[in-house]
Short mmCIF file of N, CA and C in Angstrom, two decimals:
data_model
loop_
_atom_site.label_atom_id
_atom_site.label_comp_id
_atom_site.label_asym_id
_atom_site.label_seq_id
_atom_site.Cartn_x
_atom_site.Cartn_y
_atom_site.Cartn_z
N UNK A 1 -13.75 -18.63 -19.69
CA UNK A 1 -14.33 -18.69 -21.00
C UNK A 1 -13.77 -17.52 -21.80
N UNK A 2 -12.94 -17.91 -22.99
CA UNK A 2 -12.44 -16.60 -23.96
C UNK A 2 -12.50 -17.22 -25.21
N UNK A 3 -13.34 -16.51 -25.33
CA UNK A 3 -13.60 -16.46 -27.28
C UNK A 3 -12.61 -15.47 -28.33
N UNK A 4 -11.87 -16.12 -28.90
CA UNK A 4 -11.35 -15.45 -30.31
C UNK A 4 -11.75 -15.82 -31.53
N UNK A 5 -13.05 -15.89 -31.73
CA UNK A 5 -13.66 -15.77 -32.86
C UNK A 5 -13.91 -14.35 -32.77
N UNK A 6 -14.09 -14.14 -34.66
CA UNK A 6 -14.91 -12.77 -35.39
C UNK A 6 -13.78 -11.39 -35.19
N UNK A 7 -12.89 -11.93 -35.12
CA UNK A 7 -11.83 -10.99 -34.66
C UNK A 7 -11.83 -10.15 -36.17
N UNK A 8 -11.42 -9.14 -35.95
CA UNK A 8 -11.29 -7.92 -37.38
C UNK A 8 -10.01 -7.34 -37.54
N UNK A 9 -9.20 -7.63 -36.51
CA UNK A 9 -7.80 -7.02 -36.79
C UNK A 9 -7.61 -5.31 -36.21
N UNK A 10 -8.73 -4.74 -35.83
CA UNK A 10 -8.57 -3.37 -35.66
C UNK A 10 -8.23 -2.76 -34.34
N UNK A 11 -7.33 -1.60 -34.25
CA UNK A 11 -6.78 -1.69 -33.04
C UNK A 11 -8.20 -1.65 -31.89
N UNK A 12 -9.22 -1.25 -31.77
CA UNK A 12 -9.73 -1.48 -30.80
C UNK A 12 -9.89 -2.71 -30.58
N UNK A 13 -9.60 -3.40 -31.85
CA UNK A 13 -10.41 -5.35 -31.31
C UNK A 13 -8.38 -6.13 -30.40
N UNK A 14 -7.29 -5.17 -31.19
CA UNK A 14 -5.89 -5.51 -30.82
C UNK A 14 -6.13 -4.71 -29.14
N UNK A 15 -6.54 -3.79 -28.82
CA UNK A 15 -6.31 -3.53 -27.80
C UNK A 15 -7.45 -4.54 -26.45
N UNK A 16 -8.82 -4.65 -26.64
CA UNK A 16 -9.51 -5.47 -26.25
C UNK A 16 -8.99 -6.63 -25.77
N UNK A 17 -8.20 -7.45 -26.87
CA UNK A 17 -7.63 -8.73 -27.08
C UNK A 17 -6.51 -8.75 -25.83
N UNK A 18 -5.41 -7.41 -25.46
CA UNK A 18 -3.96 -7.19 -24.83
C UNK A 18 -4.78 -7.16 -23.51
N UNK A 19 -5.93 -6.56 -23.02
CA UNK A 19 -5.74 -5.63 -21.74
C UNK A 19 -6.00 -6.49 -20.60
N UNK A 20 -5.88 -7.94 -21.20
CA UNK A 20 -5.94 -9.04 -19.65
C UNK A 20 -7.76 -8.99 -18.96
N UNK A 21 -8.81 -8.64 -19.63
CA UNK A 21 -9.90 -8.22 -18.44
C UNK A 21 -10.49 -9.81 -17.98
N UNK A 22 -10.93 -9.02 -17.17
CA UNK A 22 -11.83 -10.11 -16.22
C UNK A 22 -13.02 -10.01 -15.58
N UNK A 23 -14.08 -10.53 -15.51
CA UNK A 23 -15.37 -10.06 -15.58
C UNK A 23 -15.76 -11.10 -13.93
N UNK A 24 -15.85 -10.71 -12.49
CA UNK A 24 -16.23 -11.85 -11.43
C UNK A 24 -17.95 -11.46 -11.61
N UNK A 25 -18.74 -12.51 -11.86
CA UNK A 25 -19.83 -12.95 -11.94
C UNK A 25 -20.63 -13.47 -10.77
N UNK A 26 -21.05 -12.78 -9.55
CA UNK A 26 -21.53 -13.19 -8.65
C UNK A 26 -23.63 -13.19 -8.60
N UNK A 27 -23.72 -14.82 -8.77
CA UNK A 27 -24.93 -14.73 -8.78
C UNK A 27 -25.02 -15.21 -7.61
N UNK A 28 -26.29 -14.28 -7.48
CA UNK A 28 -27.00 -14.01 -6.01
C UNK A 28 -26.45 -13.16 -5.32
N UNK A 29 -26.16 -12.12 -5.65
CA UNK A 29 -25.21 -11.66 -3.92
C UNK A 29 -25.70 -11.76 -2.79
N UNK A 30 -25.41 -11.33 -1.90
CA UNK A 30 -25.98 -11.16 -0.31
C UNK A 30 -26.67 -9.72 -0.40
N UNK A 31 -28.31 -9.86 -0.19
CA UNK A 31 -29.05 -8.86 0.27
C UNK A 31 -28.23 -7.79 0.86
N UNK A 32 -27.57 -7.79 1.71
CA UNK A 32 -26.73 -6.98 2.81
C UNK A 32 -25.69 -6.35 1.51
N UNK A 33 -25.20 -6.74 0.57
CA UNK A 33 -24.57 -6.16 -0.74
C UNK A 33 -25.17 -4.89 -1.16
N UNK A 34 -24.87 -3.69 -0.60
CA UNK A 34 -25.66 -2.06 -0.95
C UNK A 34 -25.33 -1.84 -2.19
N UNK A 35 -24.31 -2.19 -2.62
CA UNK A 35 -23.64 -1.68 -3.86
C UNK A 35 -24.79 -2.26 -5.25
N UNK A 36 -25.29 -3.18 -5.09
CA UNK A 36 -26.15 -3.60 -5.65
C UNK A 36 -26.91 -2.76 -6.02
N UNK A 37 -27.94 -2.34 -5.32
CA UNK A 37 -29.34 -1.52 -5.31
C UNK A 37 -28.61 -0.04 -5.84
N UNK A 38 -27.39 0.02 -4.88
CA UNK A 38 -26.94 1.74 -5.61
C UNK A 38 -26.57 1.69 -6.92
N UNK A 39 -26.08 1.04 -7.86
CA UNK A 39 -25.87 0.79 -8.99
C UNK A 39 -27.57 1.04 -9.71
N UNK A 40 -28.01 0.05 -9.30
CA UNK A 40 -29.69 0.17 -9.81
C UNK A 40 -30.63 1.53 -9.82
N UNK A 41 -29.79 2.52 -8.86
CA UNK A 41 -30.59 3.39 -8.83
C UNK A 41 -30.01 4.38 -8.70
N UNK A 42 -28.83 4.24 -9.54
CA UNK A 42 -28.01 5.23 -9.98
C UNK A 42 -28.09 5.37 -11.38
N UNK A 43 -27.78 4.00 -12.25
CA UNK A 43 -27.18 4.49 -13.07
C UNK A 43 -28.64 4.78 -14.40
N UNK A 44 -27.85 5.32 -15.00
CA UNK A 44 -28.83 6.02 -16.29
C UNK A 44 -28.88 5.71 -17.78
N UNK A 45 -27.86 5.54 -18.07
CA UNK A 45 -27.29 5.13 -19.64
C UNK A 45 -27.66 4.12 -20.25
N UNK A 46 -27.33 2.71 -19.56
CA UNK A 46 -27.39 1.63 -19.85
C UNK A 46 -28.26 1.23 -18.80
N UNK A 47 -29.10 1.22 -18.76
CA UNK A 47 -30.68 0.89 -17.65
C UNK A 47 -32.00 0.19 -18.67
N UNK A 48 -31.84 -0.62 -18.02
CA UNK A 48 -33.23 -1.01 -18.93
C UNK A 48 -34.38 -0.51 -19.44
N UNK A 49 -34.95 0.11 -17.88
CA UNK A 49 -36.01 0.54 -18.00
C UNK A 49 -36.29 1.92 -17.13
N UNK A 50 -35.31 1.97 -16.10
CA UNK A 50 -35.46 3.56 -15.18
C UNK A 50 -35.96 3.06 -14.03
N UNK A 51 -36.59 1.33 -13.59
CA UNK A 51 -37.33 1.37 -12.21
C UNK A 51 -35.73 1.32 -11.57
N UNK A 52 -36.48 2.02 -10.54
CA UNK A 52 -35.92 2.28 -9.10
C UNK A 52 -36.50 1.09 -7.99
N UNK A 53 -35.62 0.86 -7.20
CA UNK A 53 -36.36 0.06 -5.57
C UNK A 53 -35.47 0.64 -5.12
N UNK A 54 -36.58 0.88 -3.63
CA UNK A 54 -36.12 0.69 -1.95
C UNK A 54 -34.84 -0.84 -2.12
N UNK A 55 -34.47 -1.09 -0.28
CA UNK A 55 -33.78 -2.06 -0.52
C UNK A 55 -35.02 -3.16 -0.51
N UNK A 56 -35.92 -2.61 0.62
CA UNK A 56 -36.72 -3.93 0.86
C UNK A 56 -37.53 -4.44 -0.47
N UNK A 57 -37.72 -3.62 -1.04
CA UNK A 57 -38.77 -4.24 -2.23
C UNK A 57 -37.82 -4.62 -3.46
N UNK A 58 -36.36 -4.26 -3.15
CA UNK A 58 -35.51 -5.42 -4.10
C UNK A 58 -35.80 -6.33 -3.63
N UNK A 59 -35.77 -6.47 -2.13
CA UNK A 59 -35.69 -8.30 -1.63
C UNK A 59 -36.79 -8.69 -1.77
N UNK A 60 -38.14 -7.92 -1.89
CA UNK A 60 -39.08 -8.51 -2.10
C UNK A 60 -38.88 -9.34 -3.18
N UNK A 61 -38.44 -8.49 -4.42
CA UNK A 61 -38.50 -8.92 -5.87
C UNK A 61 -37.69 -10.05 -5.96
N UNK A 62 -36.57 -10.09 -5.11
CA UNK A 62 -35.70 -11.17 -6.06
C UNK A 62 -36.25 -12.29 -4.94
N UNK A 63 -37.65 -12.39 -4.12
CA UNK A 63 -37.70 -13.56 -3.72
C UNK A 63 -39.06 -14.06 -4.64
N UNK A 64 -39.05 -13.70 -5.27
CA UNK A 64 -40.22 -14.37 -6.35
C UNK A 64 -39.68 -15.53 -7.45
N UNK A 65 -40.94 -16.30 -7.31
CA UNK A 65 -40.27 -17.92 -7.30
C UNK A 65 -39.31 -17.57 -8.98
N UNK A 66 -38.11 -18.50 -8.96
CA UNK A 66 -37.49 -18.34 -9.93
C UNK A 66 -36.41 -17.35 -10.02
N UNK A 67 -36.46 -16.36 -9.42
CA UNK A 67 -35.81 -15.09 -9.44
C UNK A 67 -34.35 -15.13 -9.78
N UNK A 68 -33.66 -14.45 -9.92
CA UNK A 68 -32.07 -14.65 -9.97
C UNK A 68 -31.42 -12.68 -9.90
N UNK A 69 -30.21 -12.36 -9.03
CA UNK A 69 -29.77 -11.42 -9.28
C UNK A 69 -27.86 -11.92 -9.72
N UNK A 70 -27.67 -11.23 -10.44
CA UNK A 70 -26.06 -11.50 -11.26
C UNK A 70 -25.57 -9.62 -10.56
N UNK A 71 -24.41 -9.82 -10.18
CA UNK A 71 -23.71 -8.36 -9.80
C UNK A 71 -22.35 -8.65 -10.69
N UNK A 72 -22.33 -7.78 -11.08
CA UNK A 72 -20.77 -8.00 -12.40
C UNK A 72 -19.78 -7.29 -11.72
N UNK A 73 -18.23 -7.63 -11.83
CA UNK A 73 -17.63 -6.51 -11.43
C UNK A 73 -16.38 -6.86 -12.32
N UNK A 74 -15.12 -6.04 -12.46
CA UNK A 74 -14.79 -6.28 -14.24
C UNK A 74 -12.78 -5.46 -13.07
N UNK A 75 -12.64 -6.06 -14.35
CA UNK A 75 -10.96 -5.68 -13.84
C UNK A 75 -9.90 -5.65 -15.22
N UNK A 76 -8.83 -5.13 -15.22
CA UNK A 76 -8.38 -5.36 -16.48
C UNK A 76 -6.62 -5.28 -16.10
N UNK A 77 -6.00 -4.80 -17.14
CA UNK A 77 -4.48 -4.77 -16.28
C UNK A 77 -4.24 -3.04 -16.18
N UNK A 78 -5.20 -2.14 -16.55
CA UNK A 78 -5.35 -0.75 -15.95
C UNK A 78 -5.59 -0.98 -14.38
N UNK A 79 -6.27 -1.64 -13.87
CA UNK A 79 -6.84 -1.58 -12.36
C UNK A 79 -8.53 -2.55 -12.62
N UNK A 80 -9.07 -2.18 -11.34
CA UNK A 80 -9.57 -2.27 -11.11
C UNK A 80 -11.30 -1.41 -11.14
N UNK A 81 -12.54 -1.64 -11.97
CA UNK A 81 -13.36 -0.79 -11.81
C UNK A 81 -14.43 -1.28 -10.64
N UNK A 82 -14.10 -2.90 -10.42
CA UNK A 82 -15.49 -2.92 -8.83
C UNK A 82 -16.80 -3.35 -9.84
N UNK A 83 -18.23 -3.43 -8.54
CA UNK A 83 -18.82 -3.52 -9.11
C UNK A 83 -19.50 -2.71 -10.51
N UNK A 84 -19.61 -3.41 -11.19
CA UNK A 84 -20.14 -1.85 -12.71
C UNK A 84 -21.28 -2.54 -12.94
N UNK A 85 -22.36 -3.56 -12.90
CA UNK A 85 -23.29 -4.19 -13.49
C UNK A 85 -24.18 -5.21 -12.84
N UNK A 86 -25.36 -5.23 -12.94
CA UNK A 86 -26.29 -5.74 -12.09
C UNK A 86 -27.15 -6.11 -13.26
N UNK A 87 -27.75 -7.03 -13.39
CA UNK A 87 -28.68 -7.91 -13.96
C UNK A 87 -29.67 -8.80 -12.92
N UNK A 88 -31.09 -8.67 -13.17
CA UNK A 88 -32.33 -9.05 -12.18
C UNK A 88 -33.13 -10.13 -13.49
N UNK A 89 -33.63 -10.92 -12.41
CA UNK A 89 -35.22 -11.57 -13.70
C UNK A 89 -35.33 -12.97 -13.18
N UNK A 90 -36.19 -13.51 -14.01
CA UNK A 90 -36.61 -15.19 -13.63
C UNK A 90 -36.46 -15.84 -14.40
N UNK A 91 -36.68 -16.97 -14.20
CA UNK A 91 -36.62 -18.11 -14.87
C UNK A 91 -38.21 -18.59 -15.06
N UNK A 92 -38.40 -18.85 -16.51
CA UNK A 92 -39.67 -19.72 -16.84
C UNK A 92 -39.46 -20.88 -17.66
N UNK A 93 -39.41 -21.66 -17.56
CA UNK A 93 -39.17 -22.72 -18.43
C UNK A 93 -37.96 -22.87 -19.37
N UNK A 94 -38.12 -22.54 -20.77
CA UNK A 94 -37.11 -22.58 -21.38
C UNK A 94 -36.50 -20.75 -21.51
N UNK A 95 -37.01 -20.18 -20.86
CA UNK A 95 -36.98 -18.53 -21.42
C UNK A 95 -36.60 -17.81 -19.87
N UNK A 96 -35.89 -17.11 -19.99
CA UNK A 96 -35.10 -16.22 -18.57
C UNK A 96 -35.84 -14.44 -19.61
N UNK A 97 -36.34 -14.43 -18.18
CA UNK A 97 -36.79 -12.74 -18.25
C UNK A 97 -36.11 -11.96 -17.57
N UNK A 98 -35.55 -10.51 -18.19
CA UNK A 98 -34.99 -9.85 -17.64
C UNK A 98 -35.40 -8.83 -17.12
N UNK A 99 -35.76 -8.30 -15.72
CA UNK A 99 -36.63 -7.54 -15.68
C UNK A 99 -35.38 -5.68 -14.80
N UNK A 100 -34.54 -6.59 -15.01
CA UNK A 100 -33.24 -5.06 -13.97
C UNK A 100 -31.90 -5.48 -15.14
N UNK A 101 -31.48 -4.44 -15.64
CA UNK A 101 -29.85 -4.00 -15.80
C UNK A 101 -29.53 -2.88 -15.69
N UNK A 102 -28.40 -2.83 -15.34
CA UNK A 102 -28.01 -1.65 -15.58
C UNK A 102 -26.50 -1.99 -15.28
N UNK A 103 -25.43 -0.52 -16.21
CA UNK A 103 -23.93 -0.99 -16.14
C UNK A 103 -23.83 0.79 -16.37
N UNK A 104 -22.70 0.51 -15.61
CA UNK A 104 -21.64 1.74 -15.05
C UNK A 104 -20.89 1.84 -16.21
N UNK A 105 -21.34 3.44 -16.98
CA UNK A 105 -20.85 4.43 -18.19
C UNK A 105 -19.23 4.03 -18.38
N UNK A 106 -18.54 3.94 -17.15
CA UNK A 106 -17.29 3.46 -16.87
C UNK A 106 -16.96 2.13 -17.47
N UNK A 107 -18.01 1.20 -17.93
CA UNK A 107 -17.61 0.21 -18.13
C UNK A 107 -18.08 -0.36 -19.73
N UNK A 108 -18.22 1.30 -20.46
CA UNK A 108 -18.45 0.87 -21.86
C UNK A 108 -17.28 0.73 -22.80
N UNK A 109 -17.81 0.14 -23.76
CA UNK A 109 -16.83 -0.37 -25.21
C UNK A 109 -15.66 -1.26 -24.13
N UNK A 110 -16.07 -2.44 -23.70
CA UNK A 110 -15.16 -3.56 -23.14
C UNK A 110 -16.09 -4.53 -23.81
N UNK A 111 -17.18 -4.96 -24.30
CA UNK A 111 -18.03 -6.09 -24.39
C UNK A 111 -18.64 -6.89 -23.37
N UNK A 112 -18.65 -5.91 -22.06
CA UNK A 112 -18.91 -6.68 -20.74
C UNK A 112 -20.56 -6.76 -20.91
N UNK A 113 -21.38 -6.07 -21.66
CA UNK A 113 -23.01 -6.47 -21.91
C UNK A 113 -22.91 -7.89 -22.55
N UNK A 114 -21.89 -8.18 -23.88
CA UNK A 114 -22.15 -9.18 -24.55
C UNK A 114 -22.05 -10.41 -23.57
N UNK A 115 -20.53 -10.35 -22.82
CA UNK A 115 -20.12 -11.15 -21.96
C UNK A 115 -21.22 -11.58 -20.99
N UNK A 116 -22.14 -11.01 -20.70
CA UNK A 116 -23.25 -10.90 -19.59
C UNK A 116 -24.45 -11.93 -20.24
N UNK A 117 -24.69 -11.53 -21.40
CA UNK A 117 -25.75 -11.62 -22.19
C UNK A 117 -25.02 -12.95 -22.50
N UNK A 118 -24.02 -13.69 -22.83
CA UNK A 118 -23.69 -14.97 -22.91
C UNK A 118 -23.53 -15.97 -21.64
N UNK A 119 -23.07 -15.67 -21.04
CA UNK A 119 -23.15 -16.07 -19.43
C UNK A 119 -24.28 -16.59 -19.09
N UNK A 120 -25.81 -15.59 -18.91
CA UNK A 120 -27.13 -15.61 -18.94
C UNK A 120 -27.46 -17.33 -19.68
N UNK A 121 -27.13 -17.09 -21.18
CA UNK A 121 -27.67 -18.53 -21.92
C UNK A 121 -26.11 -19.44 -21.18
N UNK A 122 -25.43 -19.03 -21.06
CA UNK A 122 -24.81 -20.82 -20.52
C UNK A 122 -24.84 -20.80 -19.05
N UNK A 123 -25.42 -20.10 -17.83
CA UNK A 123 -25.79 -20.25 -16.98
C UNK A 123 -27.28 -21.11 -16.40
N UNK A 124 -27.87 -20.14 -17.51
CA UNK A 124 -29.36 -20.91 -17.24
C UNK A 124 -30.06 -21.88 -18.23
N UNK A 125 -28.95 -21.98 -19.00
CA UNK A 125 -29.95 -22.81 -20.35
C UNK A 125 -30.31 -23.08 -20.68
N UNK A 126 -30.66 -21.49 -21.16
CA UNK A 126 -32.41 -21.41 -21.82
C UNK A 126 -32.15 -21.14 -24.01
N UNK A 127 -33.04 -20.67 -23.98
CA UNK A 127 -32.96 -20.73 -25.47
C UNK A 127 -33.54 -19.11 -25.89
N UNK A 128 -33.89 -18.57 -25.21
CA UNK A 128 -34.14 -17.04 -25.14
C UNK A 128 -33.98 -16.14 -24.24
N UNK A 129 -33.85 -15.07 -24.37
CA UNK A 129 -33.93 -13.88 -23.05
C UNK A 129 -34.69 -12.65 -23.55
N UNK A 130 -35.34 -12.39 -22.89
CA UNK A 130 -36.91 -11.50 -22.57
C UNK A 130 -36.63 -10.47 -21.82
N UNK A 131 -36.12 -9.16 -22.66
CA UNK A 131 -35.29 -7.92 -21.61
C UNK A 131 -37.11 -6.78 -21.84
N UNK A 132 -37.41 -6.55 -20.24
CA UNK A 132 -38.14 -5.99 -19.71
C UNK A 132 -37.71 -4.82 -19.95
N UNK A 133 -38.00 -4.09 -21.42
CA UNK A 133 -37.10 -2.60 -21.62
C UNK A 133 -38.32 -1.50 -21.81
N UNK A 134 -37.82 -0.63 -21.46
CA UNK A 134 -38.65 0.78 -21.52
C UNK A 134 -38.25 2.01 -21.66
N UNK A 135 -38.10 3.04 -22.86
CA UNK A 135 -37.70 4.01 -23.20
C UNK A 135 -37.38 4.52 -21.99
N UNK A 136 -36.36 5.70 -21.50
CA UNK A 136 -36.04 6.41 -20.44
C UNK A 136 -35.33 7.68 -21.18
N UNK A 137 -35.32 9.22 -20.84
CA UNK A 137 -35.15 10.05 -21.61
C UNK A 137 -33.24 9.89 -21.93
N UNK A 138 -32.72 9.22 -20.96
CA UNK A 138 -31.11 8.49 -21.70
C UNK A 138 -30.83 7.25 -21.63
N UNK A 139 -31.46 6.49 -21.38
CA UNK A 139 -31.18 5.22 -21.77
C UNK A 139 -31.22 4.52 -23.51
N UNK A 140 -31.22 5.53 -24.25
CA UNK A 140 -31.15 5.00 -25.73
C UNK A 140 -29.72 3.80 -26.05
N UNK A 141 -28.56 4.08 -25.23
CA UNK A 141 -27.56 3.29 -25.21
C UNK A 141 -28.10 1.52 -25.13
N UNK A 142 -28.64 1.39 -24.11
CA UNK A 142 -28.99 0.47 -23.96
C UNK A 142 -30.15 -0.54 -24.83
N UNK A 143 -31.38 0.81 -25.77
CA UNK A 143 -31.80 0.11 -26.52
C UNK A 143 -30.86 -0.36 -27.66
N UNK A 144 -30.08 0.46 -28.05
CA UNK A 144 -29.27 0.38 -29.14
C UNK A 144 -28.99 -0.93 -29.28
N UNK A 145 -27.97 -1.37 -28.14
CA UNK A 145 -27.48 -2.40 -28.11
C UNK A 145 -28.17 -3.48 -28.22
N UNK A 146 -29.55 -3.73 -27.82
CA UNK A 146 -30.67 -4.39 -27.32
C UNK A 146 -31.05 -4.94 -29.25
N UNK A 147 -31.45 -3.68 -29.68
CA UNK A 147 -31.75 -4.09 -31.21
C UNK A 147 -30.71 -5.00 -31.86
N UNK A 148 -29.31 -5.07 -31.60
CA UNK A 148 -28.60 -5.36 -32.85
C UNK A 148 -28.77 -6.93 -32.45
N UNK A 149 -29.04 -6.97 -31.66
CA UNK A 149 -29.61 -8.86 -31.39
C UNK A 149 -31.04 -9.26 -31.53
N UNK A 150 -31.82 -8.16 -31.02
CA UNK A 150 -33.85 -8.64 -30.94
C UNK A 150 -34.25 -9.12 -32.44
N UNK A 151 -35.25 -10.04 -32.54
CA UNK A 151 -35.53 -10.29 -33.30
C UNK A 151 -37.18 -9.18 -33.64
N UNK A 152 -36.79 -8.29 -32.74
CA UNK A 152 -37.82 -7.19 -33.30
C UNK A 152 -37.40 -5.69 -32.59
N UNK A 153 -37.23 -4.59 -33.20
CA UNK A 153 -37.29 -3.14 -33.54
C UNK A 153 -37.37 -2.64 -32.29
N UNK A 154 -38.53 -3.23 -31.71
CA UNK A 154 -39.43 -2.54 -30.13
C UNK A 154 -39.18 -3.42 -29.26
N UNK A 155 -39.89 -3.01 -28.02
CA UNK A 155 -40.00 -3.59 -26.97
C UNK A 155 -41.47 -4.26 -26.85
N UNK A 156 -41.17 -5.88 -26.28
CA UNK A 156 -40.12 -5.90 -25.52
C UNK A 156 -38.95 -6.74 -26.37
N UNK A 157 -38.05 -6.45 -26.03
CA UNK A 157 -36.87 -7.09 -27.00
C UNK A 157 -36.55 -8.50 -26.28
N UNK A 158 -36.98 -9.02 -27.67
CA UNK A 158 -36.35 -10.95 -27.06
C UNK A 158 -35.28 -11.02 -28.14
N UNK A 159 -33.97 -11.88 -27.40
CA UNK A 159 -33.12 -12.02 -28.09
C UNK A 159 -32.77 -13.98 -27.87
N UNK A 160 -32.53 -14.86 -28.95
CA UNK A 160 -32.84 -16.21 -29.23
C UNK A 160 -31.29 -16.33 -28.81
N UNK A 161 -30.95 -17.67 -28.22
CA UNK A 161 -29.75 -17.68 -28.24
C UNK A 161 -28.75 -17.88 -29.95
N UNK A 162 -29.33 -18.34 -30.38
CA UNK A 162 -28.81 -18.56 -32.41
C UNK A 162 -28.62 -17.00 -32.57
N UNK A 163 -29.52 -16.25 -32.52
CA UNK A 163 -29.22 -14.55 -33.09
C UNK A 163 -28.09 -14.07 -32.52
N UNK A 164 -27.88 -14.12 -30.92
CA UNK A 164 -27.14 -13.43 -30.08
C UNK A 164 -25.55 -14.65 -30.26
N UNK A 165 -25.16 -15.52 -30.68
CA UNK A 165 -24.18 -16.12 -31.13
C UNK A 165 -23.36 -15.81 -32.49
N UNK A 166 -24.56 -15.63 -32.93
CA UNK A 166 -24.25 -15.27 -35.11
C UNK A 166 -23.88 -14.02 -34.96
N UNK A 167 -24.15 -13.01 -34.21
CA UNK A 167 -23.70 -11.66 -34.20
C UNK A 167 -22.97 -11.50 -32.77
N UNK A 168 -22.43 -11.82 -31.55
CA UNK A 168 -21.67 -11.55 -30.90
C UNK A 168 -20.05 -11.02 -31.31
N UNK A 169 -19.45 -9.95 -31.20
CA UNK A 169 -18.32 -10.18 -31.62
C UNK A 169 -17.64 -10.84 -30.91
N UNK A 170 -15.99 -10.98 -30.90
CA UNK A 170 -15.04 -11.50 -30.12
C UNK A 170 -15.10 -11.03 -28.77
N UNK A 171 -15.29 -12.24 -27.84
CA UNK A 171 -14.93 -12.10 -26.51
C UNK A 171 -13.92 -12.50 -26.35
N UNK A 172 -12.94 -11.43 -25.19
CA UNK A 172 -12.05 -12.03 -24.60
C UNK A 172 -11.50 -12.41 -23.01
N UNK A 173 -13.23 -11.59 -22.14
CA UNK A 173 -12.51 -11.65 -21.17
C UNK A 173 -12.53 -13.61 -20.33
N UNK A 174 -11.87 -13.33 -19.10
CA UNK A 174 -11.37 -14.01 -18.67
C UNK A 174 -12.64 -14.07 -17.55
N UNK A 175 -13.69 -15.40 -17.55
CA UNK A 175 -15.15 -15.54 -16.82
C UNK A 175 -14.28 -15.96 -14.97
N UNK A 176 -14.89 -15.84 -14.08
CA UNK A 176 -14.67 -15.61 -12.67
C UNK A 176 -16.10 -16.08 -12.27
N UNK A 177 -16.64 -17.14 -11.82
CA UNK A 177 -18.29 -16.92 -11.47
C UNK A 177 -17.98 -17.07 -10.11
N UNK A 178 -18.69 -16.91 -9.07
CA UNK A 178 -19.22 -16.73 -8.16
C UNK A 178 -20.72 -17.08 -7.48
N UNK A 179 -20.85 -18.04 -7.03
CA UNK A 179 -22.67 -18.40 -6.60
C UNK A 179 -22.98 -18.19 -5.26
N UNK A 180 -23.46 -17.77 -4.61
CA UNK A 180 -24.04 -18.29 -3.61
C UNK A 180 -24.80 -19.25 -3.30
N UNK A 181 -24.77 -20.36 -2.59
CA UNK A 181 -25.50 -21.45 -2.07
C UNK A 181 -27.21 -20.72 -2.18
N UNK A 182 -27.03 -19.88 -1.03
CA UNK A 182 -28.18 -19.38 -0.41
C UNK A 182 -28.90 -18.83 -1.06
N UNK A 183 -30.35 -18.56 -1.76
CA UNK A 183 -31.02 -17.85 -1.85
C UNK A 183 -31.15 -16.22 -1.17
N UNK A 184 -31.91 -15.52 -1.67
CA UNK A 184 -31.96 -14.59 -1.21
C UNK A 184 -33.08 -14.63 0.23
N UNK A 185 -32.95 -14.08 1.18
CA UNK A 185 -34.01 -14.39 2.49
C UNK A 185 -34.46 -12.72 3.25
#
């Protein structure tokens, strides 16, 4: 999936456009996946909300009915950065709640949140997303971003799929998904 709409001509949108990236999208990983949880409880910037888990009470969490975990990992024609991004939450009807993100400082100004945040609505297709956010003394990055789509100021920030389309800029990377059959156990 590569979008060249909303393009502006400016070298960051010319360099974006050249650098080949690629975003592998593995929903569900395997419990036994550490890199997962260490991401979650590492990173700081771009965090939703600051919770932390053990491993076991991730697995608790992502076995609650509906659940879903997404592990991002991103590549470009510099190399390779691995996993950088983890996304947690459920499914309710027409609306996916997000209740875990977080993305590796390493992996800002690429559009890999937007890329994520689109994925989400054509993965589960729903018509909203419900990010479980909570001030953290540095996570302002992450509200930032959070506002320029919510259809409100605060938390919790819901973003409609119509809002988050009309304002996405140009994507370009190159989608990779990945599923697992299996549930989490």
């Amino acid at each position: 999936q590569i979008l060249r709409s909303n393009s502006d001509g400016s070298k960051a949108e010319t360099f974006l456009a050249n650098i080949a990236a690629t975003l592998t999208l593995e929903y569900n990983p395997p419990p036994e996946d550490k890199r997962v949880v260490e991401l979650v409880n590492k990173t700081n910037q771009f965090n939703l909300n600051g919770f932390r888990y053990t491993e076991a009470e991730w697995r608790v969490r992502l076995r609650e009915p509906g659940s879903f975990a997404l592990a991002v990992s991103y590549v470009d024609k510099f190399g390779p950065l691995g996993k950088i991004a983890v996304l947690a939450g459920n499914k309710q009807g027409s609306v996916l709640n997000v209740w875990t993100w977080v993305m590796s400082c390493r992996a800002f100004s690429r559009r890999i949140e937007h890329a994520c945040i689109s994925d989400l609505f054509r993965h589960f297709e729903v018509e909203s997303i419900v990010f479980d956010f909570n001030a953290t003394a540095k996570n302002g990055p992450t509200a930032e971003f959070l506002t320029r789509f919510s259809e409100s100021a605060v938390a919790p920030f819901s973003v409609s799929r119509t809002a988050f389309e009309a304002k996405c800029p140009a994507l370009y990377h190159e989608i990779l998904e990945n599923e697992l059959v299996e549930k989490h156990g």
